[in-house]
PDB file of N, CA and C in Angstrom:
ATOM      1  N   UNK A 146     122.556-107.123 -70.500  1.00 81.00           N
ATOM      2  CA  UNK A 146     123.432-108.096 -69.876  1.00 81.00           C
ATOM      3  C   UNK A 146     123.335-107.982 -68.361  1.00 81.00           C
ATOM      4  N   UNK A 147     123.628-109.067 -67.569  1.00 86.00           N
ATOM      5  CA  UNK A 147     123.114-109.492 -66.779  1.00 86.00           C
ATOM      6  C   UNK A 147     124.336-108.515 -65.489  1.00 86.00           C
ATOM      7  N   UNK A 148     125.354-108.565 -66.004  1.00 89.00           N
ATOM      8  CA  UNK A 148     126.547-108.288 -65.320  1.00 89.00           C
ATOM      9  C   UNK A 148     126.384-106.558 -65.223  1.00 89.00           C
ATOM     10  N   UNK A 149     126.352-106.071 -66.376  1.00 93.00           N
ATOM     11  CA  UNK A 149     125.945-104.207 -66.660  1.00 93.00           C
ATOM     12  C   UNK A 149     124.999-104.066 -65.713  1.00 93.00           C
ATOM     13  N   UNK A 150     123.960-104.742 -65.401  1.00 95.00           N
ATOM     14  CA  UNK A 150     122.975-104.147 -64.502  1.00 95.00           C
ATOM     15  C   UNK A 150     123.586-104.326 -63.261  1.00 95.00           C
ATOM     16  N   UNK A 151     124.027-104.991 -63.100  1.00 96.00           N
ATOM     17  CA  UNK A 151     124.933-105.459 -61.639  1.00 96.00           C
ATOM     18  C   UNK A 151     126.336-104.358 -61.545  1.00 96.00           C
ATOM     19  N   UNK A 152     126.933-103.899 -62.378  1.00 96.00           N
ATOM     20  CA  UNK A 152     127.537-103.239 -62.113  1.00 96.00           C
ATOM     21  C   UNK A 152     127.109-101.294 -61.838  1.00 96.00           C
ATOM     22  N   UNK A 153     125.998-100.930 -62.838  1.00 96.00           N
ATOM     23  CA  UNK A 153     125.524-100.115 -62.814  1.00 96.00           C
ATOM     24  C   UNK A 153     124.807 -99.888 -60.975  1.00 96.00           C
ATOM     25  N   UNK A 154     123.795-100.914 -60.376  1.00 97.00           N
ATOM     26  CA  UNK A 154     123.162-100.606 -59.915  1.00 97.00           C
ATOM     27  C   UNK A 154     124.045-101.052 -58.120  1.00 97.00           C
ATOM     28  N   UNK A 155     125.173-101.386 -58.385  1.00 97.00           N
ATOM     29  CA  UNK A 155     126.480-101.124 -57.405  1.00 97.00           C
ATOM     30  C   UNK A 155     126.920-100.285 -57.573  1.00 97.00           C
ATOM     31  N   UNK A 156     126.959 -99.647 -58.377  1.00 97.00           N
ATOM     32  CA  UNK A 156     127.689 -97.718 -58.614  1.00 97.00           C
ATOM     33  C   UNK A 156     126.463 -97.105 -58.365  1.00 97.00           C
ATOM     34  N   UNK A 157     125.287 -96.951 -58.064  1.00 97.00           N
ATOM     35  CA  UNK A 157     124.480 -96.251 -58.051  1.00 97.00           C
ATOM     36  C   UNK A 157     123.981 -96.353 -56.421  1.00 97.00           C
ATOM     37  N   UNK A 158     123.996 -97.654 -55.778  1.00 96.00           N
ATOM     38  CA  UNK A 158     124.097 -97.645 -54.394  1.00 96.00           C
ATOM     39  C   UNK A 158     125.294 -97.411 -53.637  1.00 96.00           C
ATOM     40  N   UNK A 159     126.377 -97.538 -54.360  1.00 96.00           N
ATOM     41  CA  UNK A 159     127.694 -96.801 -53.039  1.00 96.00           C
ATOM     42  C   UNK A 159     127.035 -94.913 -52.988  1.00 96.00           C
ATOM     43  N   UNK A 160     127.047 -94.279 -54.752  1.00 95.00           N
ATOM     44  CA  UNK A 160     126.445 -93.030 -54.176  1.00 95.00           C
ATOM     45  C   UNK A 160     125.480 -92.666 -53.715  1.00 95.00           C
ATOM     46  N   UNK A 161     124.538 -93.796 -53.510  1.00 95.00           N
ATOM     47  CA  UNK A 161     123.272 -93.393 -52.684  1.00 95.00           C
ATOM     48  C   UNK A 161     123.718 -93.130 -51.334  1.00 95.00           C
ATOM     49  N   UNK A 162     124.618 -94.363 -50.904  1.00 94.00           N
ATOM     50  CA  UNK A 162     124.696 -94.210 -49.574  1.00 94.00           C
ATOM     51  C   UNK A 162     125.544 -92.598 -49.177  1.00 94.00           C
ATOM     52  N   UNK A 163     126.285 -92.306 -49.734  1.00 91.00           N
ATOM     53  CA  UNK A 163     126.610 -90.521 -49.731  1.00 91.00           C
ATOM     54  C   UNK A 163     125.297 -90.049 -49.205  1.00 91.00           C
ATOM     55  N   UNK A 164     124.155 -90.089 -49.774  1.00 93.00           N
ATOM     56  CA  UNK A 164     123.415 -89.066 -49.224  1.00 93.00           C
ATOM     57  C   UNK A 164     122.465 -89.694 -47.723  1.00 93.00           C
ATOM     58  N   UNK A 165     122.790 -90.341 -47.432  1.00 94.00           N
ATOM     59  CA  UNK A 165     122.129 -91.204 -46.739  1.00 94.00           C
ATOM     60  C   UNK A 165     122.389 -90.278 -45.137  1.00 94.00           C
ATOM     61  N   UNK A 166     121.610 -90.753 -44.022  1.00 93.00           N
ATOM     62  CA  UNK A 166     121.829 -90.023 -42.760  1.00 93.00           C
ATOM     63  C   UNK A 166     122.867 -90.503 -41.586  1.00 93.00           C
ATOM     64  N   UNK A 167     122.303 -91.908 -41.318  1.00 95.00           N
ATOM     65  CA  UNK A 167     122.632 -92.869 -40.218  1.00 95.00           C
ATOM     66  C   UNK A 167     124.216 -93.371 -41.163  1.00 95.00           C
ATOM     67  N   UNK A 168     125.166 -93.268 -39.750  1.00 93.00           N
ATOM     68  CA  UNK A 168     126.419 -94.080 -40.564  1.00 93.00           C
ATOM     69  C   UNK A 168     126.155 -95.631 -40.720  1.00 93.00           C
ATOM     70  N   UNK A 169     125.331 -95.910 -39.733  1.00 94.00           N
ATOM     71  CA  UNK A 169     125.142 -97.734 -40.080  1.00 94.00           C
ATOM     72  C   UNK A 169     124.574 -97.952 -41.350  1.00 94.00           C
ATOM     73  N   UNK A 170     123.420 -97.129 -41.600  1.00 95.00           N
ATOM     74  CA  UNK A 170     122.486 -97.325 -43.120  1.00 95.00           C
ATOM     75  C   UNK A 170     123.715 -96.857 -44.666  1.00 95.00           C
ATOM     76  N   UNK A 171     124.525 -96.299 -44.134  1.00 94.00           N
ATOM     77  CA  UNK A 171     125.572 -95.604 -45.298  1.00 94.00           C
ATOM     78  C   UNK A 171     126.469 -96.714 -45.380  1.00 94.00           C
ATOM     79  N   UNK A 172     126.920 -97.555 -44.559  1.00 94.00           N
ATOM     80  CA  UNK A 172     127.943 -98.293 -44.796  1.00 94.00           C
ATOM     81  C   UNK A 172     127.677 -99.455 -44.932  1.00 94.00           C
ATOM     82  N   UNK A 173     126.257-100.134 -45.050  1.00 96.00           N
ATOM     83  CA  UNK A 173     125.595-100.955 -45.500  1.00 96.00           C
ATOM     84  C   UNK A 173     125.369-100.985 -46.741  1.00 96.00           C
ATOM     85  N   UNK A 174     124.610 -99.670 -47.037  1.00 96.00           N
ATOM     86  CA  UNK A 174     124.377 -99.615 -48.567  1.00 96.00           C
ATOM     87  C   UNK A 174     125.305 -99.758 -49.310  1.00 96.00           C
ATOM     88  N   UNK A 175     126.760 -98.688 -48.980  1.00 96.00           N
ATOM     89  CA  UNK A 175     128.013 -98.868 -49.897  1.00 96.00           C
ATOM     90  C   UNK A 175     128.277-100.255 -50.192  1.00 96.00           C
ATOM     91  N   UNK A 176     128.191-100.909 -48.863  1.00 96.00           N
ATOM     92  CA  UNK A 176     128.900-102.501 -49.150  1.00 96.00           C
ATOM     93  C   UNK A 176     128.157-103.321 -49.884  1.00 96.00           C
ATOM     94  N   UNK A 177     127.209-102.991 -50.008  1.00 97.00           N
ATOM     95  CA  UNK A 177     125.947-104.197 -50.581  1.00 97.00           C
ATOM     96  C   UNK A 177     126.371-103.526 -52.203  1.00 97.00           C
ATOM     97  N   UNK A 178     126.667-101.946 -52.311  1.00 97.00           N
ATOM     98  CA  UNK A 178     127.202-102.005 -53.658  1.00 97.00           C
ATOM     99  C   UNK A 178     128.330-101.823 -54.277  1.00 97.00           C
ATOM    100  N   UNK A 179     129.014-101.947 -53.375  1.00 97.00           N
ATOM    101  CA  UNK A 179     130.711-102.385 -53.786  1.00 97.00           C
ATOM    102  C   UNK A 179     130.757-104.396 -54.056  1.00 97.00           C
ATOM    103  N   UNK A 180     130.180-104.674 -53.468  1.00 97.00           N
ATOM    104  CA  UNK A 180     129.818-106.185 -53.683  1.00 97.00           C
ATOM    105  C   UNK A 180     128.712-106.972 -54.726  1.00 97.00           C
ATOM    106  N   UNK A 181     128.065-105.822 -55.402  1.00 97.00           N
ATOM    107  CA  UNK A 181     127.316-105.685 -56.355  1.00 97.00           C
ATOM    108  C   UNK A 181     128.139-105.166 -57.871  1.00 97.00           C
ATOM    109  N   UNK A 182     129.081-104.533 -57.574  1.00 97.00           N
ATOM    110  CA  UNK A 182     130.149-103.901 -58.545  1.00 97.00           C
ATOM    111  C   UNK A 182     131.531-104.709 -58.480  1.00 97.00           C
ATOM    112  N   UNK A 183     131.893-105.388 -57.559  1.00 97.00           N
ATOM    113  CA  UNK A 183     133.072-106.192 -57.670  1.00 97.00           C
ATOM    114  C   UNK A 183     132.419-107.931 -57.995  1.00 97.00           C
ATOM    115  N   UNK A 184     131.587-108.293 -58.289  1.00 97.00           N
ATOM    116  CA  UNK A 184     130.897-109.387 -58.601  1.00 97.00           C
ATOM    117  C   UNK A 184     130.595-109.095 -60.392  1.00 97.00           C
ATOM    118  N   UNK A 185     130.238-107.948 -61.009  1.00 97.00           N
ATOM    119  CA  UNK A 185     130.320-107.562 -62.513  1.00 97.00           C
ATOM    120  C   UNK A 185     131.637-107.845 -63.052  1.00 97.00           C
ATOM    121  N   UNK A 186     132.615-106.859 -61.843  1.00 96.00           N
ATOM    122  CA  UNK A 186     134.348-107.440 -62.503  1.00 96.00           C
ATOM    123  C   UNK A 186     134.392-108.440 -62.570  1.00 96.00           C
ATOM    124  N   UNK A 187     134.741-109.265 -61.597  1.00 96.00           N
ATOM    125  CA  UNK A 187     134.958-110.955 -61.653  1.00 96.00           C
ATOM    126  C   UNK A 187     134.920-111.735 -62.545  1.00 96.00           C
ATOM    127  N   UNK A 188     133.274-111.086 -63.295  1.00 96.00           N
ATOM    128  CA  UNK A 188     132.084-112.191 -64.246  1.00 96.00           C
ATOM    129  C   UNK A 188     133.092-111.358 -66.041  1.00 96.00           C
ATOM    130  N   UNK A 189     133.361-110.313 -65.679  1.00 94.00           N
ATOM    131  CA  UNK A 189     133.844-109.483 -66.633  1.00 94.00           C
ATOM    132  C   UNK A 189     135.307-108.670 -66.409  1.00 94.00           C
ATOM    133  N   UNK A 190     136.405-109.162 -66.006  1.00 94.00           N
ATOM    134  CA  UNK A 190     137.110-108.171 -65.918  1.00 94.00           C
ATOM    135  C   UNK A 190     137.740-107.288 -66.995  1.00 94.00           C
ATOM    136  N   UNK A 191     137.688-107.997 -68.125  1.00 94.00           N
ATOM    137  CA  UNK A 191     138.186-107.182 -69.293  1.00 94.00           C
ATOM    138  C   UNK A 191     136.727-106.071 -69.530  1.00 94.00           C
ATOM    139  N   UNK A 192     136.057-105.474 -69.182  1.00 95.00           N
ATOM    140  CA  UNK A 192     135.017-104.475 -69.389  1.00 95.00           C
ATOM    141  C   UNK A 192     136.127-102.960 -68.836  1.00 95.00           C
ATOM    142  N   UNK A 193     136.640-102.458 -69.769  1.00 95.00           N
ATOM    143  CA  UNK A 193     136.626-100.922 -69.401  1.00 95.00           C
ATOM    144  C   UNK A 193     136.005-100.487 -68.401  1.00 95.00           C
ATOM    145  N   UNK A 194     134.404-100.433 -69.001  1.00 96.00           N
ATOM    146  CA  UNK A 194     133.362 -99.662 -68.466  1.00 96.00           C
ATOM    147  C   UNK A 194     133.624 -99.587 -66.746  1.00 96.00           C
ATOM    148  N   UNK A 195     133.495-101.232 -66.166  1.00 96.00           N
ATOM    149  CA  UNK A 195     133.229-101.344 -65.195  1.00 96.00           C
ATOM    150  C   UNK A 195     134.536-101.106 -64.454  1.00 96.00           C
ATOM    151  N   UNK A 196     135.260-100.862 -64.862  1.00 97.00           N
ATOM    152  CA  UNK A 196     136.841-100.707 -64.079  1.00 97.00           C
ATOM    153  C   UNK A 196     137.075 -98.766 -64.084  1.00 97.00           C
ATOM    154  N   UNK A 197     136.342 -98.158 -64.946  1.00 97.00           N
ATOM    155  CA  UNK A 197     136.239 -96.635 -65.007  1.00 97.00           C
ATOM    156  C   UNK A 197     134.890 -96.790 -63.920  1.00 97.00           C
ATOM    157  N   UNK A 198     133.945 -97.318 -63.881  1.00 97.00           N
ATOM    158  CA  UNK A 198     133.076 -97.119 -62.337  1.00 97.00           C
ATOM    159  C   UNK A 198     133.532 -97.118 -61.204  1.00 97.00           C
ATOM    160  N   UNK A 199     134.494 -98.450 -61.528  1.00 97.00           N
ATOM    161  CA  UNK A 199     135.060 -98.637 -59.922  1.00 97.00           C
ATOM    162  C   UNK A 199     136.009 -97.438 -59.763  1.00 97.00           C
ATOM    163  N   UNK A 200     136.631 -97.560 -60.563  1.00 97.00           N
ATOM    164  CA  UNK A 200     137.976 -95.965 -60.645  1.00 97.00           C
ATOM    165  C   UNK A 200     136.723 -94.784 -59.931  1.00 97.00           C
ATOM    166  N   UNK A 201     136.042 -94.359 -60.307  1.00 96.00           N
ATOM    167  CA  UNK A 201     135.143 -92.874 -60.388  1.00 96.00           C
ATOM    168  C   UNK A 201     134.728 -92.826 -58.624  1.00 96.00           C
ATOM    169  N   UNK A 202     134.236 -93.896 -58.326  1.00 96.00           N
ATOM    170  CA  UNK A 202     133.718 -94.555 -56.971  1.00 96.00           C
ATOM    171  C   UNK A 202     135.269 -94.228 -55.928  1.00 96.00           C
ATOM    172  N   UNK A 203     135.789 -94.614 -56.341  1.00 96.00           N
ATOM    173  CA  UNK A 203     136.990 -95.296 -55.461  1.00 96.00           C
ATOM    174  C   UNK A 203     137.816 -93.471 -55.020  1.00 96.00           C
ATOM    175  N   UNK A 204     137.688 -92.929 -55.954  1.00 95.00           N
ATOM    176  CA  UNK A 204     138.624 -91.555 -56.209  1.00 95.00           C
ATOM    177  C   UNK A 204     137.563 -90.483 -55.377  1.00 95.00           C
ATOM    178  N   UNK A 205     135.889 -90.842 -54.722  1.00 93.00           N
ATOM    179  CA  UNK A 205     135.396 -89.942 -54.287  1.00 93.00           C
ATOM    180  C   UNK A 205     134.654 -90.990 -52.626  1.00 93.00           C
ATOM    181  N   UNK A 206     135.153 -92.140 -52.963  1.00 93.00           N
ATOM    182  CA  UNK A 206     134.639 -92.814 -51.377  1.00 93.00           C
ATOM    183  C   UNK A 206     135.895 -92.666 -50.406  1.00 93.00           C
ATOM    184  N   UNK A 207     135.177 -92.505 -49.091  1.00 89.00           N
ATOM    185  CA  UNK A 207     135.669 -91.648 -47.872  1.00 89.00           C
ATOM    186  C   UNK A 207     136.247 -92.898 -47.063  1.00 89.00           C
ATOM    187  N   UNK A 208     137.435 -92.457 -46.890  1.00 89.00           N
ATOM    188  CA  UNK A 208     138.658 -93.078 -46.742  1.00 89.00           C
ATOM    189  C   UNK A 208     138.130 -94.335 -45.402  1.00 89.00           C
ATOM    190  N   UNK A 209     136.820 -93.498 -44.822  1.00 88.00           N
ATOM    191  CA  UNK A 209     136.823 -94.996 -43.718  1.00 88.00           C
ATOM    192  C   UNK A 209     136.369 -95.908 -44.765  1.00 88.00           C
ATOM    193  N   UNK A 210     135.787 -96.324 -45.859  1.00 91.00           N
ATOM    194  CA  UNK A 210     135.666 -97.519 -45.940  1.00 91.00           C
ATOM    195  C   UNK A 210     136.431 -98.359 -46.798  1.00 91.00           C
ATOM    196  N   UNK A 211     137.414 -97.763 -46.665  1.00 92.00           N
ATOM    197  CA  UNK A 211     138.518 -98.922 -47.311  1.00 92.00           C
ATOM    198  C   UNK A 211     138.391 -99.281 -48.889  1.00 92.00           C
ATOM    199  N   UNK A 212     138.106 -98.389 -49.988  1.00 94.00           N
ATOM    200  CA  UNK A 212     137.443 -98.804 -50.987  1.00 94.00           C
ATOM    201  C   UNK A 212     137.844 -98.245 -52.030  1.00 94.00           C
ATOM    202  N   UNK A 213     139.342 -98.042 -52.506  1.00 93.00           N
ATOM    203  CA  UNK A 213     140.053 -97.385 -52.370  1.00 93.00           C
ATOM    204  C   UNK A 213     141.806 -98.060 -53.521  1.00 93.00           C
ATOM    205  N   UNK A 214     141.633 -99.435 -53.185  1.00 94.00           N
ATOM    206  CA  UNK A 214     143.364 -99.581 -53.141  1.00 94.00           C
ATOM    207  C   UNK A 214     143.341-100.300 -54.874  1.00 94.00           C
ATOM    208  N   UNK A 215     142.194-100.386 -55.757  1.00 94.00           N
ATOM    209  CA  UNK A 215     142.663-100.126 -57.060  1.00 94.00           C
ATOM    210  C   UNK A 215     143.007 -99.238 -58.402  1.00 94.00           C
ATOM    211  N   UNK A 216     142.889 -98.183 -57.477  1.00 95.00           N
ATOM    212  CA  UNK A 216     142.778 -96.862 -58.815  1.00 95.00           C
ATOM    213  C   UNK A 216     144.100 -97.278 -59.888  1.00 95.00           C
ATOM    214  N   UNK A 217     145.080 -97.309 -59.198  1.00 94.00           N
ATOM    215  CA  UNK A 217     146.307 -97.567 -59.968  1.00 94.00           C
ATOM    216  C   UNK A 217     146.017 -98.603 -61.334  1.00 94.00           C
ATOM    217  N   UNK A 218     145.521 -99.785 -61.078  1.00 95.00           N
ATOM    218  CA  UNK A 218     145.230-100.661 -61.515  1.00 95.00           C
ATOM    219  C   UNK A 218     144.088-100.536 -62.775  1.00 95.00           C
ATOM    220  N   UNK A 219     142.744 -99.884 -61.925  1.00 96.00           N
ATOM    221  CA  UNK A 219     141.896 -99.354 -62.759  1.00 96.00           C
ATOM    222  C   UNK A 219     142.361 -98.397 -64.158  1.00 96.00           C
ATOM    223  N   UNK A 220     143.172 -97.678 -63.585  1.00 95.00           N
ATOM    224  CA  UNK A 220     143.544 -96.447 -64.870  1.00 95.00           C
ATOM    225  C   UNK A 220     144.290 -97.026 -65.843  1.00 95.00           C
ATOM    226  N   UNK A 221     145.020 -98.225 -65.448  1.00 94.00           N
ATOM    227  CA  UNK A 221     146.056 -98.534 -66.516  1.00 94.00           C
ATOM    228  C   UNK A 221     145.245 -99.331 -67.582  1.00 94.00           C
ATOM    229  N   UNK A 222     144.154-100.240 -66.606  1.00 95.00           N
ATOM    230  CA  UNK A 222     142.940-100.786 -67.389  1.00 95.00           C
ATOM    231  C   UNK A 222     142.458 -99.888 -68.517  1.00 95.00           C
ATOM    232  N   UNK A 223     142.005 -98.534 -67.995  1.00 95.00           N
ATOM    233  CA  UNK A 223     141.212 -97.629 -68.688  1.00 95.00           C
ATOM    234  C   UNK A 223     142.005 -97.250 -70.119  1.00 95.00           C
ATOM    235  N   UNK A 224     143.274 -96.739 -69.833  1.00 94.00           N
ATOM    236  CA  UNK A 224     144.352 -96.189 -70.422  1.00 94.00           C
ATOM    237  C   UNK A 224     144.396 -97.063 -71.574  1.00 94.00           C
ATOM    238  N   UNK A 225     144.368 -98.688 -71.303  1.00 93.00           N
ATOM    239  CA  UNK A 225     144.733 -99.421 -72.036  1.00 93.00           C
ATOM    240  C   UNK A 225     143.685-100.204 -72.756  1.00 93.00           C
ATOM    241  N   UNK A 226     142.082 -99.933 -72.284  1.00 94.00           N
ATOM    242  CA  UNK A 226     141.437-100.146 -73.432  1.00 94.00           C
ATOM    243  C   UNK A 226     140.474 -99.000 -73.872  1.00 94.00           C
ATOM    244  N   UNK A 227     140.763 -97.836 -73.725  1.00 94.00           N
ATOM    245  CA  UNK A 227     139.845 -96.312 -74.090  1.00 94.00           C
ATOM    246  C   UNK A 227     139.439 -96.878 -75.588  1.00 94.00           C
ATOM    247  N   UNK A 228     140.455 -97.227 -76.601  1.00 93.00           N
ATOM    248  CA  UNK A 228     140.216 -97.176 -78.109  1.00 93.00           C
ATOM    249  C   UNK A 228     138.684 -98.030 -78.018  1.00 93.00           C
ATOM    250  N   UNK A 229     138.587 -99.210 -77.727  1.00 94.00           N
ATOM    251  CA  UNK A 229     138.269-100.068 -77.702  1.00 94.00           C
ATOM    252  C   UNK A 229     136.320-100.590 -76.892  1.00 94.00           C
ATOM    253  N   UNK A 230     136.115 -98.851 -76.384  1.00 95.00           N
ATOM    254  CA  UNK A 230     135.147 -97.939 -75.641  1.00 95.00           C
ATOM    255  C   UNK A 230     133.778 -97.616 -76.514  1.00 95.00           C
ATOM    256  N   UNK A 231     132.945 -97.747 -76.209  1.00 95.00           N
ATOM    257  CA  UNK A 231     131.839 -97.128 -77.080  1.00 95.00           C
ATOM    258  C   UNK A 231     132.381 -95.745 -77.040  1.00 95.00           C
ATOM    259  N   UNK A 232     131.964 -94.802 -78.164  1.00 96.00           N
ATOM    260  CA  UNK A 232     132.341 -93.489 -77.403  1.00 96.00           C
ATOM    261  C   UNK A 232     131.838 -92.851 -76.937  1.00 96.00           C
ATOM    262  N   UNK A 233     130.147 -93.058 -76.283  1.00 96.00           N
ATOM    263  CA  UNK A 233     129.678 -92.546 -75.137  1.00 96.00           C
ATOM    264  C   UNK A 233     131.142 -92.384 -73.679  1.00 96.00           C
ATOM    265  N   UNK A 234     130.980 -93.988 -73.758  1.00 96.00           N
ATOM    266  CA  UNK A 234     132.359 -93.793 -72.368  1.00 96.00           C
ATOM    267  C   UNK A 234     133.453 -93.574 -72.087  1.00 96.00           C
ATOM    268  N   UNK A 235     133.573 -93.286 -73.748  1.00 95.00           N
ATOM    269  CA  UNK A 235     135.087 -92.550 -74.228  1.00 95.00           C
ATOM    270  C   UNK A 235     134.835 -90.850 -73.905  1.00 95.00           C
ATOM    271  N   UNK A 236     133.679 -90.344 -74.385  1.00 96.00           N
ATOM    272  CA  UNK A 236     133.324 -89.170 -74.144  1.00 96.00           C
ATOM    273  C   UNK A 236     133.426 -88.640 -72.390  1.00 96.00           C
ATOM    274  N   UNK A 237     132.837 -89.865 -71.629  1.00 96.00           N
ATOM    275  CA  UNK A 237     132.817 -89.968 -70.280  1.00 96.00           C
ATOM    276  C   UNK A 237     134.415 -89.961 -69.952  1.00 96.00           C
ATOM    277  N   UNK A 238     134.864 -90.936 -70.229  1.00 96.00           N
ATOM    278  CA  UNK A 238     136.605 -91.002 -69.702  1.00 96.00           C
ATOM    279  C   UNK A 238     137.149 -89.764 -69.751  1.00 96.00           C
ATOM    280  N   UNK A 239     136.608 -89.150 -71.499  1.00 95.00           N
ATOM    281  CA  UNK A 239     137.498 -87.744 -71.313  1.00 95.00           C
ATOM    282  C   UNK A 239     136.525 -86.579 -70.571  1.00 95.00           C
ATOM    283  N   UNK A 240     135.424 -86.722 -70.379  1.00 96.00           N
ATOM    284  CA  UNK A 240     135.127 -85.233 -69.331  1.00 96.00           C
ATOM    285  C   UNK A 240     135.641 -85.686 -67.700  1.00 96.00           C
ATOM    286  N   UNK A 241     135.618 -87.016 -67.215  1.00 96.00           N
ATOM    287  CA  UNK A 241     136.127 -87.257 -65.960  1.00 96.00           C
ATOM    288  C   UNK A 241     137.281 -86.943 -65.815  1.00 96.00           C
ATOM    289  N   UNK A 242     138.078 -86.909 -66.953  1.00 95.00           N
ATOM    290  CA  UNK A 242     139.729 -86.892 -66.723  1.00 95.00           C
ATOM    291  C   UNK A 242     140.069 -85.128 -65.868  1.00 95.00           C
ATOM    292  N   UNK A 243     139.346 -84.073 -66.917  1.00 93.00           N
ATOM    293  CA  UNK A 243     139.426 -83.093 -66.681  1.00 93.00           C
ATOM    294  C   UNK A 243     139.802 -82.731 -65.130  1.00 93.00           C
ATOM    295  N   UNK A 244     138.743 -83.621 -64.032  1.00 93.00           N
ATOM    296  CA  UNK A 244     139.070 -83.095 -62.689  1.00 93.00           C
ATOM    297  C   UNK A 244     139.488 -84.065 -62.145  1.00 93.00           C
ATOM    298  N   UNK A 245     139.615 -85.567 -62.337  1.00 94.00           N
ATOM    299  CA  UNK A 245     140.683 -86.841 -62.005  1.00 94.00           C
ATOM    300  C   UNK A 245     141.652 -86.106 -61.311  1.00 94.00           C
ATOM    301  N   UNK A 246     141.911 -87.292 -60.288  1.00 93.00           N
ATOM    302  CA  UNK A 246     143.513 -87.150 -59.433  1.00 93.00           C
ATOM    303  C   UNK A 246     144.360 -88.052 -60.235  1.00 93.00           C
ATOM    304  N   UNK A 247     143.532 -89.300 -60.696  1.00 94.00           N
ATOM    305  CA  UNK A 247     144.498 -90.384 -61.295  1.00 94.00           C
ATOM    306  C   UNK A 247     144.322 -90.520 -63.033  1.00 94.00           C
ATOM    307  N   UNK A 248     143.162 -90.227 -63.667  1.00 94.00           N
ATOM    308  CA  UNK A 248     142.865 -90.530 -64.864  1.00 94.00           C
ATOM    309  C   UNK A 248     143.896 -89.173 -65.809  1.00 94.00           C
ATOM    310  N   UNK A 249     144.734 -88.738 -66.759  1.00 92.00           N
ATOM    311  CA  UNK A 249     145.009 -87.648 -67.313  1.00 92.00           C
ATOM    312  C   UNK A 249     145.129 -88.235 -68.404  1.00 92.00           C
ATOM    313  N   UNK A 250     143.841 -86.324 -68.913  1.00 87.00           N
ATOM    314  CA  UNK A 250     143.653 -86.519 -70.238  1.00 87.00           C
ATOM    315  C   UNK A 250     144.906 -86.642 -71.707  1.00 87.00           C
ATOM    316  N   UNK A 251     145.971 -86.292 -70.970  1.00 87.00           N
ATOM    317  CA  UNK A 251     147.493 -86.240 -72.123  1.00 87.00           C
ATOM    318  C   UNK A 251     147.790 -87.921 -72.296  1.00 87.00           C
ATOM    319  N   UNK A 252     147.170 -88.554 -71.405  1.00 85.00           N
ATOM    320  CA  UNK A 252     147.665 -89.935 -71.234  1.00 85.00           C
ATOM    321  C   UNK A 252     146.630 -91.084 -72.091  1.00 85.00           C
ATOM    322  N   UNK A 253     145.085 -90.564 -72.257  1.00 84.00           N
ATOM    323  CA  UNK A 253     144.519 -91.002 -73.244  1.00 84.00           C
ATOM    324  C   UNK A 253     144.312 -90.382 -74.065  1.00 84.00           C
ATOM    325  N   UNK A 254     144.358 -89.589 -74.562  1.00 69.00           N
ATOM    326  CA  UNK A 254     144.519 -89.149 -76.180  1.00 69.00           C
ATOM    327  C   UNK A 254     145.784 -89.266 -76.639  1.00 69.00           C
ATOM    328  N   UNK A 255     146.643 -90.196 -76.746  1.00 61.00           N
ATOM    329  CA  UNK A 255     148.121 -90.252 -77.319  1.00 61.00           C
ATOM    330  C   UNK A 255     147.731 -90.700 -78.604  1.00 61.00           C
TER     331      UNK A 255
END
């Protein structure tokens, strides 16, 4: 699907830009894939998947770029369709939870 690759390969360029050198080349890349990953939601917002990317992204990108103000939103997403998960990304939800600030594991396994 056309949208999965678009969301995948926007989660895979915000953490590229992490390793990146130049702050101009880092905050380019992020944006080109935060805008690559918020264009999958849009087309899909009921996808788990892509709302636990943005969550994962959002909980480890550095506060200058503003990228940041749906976790709340994301988790309740997550929370509220885990059952409903392949359980590859159910498996994923629950090893991320372990060190999560926002995801807890008591809160999806009820």
């Amino acid at each position: 699907r056309p949208e999965e690759k678009q969301a995948y390969e926007g989660a895979l360029q915000m953490r590229k830009a992490g390793l990146l050198r130049r702050p101009r080349e880092k905050l380019a890349v992020f944006r080109s894939g935060a805008v690559k990953l918020e264009k999958a939601l849009a087309a899909d917002s009921s996808n788990g998947e892509y709302h636990f990317l943005r969550l994962i992204i959002q909980e480890h990108a550095p506060a200058i770029v503003h990228y940041n103000k749906d976790q709340e939103q994301d988790s309740q997403f997550i929370y509220r369709s885990f059952r409903n998960l392949s359980p590859a990304v159910q498996k994923a939800i629950v090893d991320y939870s372990r060190h999560s600030k926002v995801i807890r594991l008591e809160r999806i396994v009820r």
